PDB file of N, CA and C in Angstrom:
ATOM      1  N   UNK A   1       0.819  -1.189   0.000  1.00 55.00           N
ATOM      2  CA  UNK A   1       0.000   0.000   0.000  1.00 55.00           C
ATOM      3  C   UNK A   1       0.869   1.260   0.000  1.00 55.00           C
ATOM      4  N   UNK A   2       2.128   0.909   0.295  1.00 60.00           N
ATOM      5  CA  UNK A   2       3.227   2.563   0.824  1.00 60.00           C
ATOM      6  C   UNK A   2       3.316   3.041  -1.079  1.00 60.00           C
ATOM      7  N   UNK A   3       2.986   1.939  -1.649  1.00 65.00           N
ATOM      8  CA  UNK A   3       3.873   2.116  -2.761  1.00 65.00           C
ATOM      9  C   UNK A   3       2.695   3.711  -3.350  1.00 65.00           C
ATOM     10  N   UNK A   4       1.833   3.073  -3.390  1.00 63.00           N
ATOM     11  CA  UNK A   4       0.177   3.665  -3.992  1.00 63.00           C
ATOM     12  C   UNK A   4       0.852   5.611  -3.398  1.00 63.00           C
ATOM     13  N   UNK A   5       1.051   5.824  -2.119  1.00 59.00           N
ATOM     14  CA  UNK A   5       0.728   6.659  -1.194  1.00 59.00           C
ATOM     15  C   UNK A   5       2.777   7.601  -2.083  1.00 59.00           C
ATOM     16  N   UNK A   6       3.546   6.784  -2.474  1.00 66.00           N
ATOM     17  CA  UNK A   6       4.552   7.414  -2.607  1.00 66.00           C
ATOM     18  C   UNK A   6       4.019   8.526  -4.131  1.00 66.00           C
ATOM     19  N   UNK A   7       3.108   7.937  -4.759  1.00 69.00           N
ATOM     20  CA  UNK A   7       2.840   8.289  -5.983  1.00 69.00           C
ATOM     21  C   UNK A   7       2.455   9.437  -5.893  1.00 69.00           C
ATOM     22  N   UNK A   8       1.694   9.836  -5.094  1.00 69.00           N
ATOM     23  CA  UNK A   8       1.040  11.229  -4.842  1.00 69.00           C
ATOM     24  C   UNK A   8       1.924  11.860  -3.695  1.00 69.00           C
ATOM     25  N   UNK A   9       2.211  12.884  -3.639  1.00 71.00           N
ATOM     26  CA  UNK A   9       3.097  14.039  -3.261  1.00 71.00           C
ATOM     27  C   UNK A   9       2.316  14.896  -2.168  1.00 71.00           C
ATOM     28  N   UNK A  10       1.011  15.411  -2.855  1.00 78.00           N
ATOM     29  CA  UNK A  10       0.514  16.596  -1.897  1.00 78.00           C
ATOM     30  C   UNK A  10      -0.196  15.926  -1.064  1.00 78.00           C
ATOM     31  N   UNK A  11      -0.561  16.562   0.228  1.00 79.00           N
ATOM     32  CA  UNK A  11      -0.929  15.950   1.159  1.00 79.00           C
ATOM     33  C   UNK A  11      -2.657  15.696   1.315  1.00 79.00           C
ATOM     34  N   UNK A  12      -3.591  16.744   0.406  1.00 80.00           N
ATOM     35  CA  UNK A  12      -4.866  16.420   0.449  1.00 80.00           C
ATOM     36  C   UNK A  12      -4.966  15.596  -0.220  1.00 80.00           C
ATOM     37  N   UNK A  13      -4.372  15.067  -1.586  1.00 80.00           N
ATOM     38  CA  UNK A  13      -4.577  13.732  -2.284  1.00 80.00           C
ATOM     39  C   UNK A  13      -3.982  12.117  -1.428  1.00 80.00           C
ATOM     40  N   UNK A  14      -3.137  12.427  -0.178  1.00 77.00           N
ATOM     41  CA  UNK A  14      -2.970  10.955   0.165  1.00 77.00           C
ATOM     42  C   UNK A  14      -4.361  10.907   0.962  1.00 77.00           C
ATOM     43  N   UNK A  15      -4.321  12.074   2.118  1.00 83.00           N
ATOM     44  CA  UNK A  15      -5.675  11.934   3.029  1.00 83.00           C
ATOM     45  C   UNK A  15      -6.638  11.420   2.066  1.00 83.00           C
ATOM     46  N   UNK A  16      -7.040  11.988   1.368  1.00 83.00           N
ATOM     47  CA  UNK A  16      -8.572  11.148   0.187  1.00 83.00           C
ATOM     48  C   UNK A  16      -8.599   9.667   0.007  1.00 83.00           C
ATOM     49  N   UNK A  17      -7.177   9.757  -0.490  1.00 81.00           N
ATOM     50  CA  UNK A  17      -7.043   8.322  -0.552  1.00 81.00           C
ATOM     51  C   UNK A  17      -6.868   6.969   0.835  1.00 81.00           C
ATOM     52  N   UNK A  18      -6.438   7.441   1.647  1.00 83.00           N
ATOM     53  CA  UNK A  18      -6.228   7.206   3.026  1.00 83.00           C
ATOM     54  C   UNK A  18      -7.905   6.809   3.675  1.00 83.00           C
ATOM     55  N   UNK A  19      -8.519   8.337   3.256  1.00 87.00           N
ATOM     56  CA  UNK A  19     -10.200   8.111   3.856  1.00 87.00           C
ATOM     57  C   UNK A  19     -10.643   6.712   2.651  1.00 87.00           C
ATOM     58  N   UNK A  20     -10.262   7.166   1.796  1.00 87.00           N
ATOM     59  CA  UNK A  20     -11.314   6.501   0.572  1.00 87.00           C
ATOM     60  C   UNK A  20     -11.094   4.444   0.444  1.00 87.00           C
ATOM     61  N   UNK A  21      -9.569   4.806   0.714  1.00 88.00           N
ATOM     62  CA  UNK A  21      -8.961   3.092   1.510  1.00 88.00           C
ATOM     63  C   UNK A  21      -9.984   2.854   2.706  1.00 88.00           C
ATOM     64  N   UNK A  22      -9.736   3.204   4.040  1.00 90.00           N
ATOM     65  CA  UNK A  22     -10.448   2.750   5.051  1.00 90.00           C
ATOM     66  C   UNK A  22     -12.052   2.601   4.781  1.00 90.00           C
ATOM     67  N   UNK A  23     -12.285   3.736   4.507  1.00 90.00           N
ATOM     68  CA  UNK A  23     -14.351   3.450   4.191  1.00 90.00           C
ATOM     69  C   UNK A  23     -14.698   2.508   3.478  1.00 90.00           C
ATOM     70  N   UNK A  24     -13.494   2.451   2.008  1.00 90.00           N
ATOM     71  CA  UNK A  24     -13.886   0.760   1.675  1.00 90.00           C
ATOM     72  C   UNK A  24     -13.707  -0.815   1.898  1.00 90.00           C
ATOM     73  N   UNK A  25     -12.663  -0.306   2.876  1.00 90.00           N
ATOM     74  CA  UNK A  25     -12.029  -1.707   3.939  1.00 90.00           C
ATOM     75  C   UNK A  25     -13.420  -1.822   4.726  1.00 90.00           C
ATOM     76  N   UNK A  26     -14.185  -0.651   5.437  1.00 91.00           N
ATOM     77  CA  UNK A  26     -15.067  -0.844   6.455  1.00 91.00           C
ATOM     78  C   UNK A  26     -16.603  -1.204   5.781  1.00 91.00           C
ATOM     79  N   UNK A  27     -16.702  -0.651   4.843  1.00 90.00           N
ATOM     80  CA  UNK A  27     -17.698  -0.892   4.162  1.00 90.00           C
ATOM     81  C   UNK A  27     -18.026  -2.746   3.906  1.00 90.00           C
ATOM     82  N   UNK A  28     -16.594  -3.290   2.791  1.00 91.00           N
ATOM     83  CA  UNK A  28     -16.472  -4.498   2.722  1.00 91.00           C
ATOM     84  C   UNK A  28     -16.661  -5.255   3.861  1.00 91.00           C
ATOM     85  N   UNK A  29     -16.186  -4.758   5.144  1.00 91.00           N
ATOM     86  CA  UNK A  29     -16.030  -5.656   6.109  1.00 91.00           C
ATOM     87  C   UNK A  29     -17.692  -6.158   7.057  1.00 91.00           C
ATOM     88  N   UNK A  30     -18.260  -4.491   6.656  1.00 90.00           N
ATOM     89  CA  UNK A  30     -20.165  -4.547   7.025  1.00 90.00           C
ATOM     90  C   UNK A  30     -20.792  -5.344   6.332  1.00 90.00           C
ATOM     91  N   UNK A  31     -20.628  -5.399   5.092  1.00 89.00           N
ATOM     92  CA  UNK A  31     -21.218  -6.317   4.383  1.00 89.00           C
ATOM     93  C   UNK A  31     -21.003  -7.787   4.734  1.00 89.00           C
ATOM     94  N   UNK A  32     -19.900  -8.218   4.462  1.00 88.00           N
ATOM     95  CA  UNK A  32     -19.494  -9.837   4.849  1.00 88.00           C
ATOM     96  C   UNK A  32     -20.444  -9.877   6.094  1.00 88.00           C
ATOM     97  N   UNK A  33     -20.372  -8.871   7.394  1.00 87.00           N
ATOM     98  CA  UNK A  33     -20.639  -9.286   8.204  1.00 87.00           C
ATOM     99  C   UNK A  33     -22.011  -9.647   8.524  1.00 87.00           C
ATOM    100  N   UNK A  34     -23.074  -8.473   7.371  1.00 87.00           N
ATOM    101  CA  UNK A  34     -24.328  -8.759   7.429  1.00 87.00           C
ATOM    102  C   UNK A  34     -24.563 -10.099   6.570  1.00 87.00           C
ATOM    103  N   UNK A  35     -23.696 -10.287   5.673  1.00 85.00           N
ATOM    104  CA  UNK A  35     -24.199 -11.669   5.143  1.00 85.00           C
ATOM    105  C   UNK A  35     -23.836 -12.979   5.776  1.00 85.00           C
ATOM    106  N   UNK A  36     -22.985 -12.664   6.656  1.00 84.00           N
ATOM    107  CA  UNK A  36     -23.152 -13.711   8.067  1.00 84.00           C
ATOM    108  C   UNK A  36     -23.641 -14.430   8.735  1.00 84.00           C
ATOM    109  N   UNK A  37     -24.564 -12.672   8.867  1.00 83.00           N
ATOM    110  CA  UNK A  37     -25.878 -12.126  10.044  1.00 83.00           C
ATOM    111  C   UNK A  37     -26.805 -12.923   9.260  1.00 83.00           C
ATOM    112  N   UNK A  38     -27.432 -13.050   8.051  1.00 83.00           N
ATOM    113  CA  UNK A  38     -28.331 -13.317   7.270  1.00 83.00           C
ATOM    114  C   UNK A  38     -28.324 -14.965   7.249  1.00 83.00           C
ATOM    115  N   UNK A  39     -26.906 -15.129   6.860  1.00 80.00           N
ATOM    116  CA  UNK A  39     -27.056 -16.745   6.506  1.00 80.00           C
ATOM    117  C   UNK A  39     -27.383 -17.754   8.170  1.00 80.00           C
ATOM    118  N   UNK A  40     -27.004 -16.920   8.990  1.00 79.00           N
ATOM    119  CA  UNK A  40     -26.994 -17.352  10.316  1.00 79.00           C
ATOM    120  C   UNK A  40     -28.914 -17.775  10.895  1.00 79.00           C
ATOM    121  N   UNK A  41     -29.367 -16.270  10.448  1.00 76.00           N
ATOM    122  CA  UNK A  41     -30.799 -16.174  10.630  1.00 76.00           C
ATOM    123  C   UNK A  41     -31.111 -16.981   9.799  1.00 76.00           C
ATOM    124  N   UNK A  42     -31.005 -16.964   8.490  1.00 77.00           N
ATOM    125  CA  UNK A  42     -31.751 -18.336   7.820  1.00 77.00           C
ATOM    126  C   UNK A  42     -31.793 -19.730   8.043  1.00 77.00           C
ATOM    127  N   UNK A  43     -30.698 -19.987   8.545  1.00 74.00           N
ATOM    128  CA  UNK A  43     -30.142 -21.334   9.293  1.00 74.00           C
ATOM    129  C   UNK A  43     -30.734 -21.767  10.141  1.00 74.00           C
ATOM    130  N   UNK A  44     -31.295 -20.895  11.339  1.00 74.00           N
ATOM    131  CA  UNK A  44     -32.124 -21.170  12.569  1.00 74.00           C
ATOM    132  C   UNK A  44     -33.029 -20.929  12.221  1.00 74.00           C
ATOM    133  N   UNK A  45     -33.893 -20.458  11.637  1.00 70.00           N
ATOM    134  CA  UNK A  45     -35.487 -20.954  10.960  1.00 70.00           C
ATOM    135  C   UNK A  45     -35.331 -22.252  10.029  1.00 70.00           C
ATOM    136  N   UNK A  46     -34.537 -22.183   9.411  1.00 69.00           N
ATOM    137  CA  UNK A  46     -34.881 -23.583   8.891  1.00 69.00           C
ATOM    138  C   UNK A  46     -34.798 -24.584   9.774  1.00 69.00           C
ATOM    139  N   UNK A  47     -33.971 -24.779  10.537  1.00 66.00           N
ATOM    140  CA  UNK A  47     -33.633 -25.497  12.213  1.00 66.00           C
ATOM    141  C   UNK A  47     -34.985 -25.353  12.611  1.00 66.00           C
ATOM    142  N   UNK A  48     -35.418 -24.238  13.117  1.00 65.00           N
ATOM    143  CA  UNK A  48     -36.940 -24.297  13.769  1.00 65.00           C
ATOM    144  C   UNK A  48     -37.814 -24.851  13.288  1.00 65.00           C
ATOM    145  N   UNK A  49     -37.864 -24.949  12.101  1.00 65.00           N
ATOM    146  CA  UNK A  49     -39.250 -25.676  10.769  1.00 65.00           C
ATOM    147  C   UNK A  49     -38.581 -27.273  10.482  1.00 65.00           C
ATOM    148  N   UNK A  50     -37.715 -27.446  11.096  1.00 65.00           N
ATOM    149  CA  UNK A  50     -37.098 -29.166  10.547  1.00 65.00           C
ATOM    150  C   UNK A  50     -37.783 -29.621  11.504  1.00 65.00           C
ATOM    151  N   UNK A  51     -38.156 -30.639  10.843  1.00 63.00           N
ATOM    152  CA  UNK A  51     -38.723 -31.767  11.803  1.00 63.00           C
ATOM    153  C   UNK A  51     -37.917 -32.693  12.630  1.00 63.00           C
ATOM    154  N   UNK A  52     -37.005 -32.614  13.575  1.00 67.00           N
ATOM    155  CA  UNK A  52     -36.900 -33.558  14.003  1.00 67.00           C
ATOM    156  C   UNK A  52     -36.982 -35.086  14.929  1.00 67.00           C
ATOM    157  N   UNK A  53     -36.993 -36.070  15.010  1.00 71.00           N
ATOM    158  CA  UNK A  53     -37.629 -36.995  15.834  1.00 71.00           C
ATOM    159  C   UNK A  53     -37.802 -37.076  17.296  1.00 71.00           C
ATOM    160  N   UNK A  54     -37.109 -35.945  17.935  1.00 72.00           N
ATOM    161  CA  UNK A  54     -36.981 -35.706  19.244  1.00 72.00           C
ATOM    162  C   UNK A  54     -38.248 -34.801  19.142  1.00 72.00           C
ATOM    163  N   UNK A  55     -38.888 -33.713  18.568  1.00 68.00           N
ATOM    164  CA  UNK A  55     -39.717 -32.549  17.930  1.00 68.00           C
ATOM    165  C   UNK A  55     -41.314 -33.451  17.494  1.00 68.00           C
ATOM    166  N   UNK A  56     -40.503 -34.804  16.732  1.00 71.00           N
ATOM    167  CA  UNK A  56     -42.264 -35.119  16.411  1.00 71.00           C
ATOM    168  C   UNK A  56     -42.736 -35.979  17.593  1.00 71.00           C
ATOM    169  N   UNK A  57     -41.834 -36.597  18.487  1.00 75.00           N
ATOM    170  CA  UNK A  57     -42.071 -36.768  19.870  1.00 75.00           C
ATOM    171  C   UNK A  57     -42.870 -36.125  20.387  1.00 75.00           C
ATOM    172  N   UNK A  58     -42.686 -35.531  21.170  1.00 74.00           N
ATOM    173  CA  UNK A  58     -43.101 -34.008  21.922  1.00 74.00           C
ATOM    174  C   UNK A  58     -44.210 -34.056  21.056  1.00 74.00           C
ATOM    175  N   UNK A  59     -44.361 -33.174  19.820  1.00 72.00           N
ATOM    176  CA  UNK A  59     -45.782 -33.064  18.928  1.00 72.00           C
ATOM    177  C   UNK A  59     -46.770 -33.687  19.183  1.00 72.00           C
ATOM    178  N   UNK A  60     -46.679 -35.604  19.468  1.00 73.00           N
ATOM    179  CA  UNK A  60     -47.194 -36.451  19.591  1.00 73.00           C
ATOM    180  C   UNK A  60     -47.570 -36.166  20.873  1.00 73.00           C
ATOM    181  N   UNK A  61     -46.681 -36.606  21.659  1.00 75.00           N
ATOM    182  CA  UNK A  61     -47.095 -36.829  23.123  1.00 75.00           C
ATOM    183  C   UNK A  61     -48.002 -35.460  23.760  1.00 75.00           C
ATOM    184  N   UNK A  62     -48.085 -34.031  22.926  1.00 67.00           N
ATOM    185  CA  UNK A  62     -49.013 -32.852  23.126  1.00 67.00           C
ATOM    186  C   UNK A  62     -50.615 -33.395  22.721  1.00 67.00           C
ATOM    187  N   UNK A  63     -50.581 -34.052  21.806  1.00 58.00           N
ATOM    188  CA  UNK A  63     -52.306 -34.306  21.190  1.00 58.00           C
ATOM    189  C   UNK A  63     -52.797 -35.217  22.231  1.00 58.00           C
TER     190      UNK A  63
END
């Protein structure tokens, strides 16, 4: 990354670039994290809606 930052000289063009690096490091990093968040939530509803034999137990033994 030093290399990018030697290229430009004046100092409001590294800051831009400096901001414009981090916001898209942080940006990328929100995203992954909501699609995480998402695949996580989908996972445990489908978990909740599976039937399993311990689940149709219980079901049974309620009627």
């Amino acid at each position: 990354m030093a290399h990018i930052y030697q290229r430009f000289k004046d100092q409001a063009t590294r800051k831009a670039l400096c901001h414009w690096t981090t916001r898209t490091l942080y940006l990328r990093k929100k995203q992954q994290d909501s699609a995480v968040a998402e695949n996580l939530h989908a996972a445990t509803i489908s978990n909740e809606t599976t039937l399993t034999p311990e689940k149709e137990a219980r079901a049974q033994e309620g009627r």
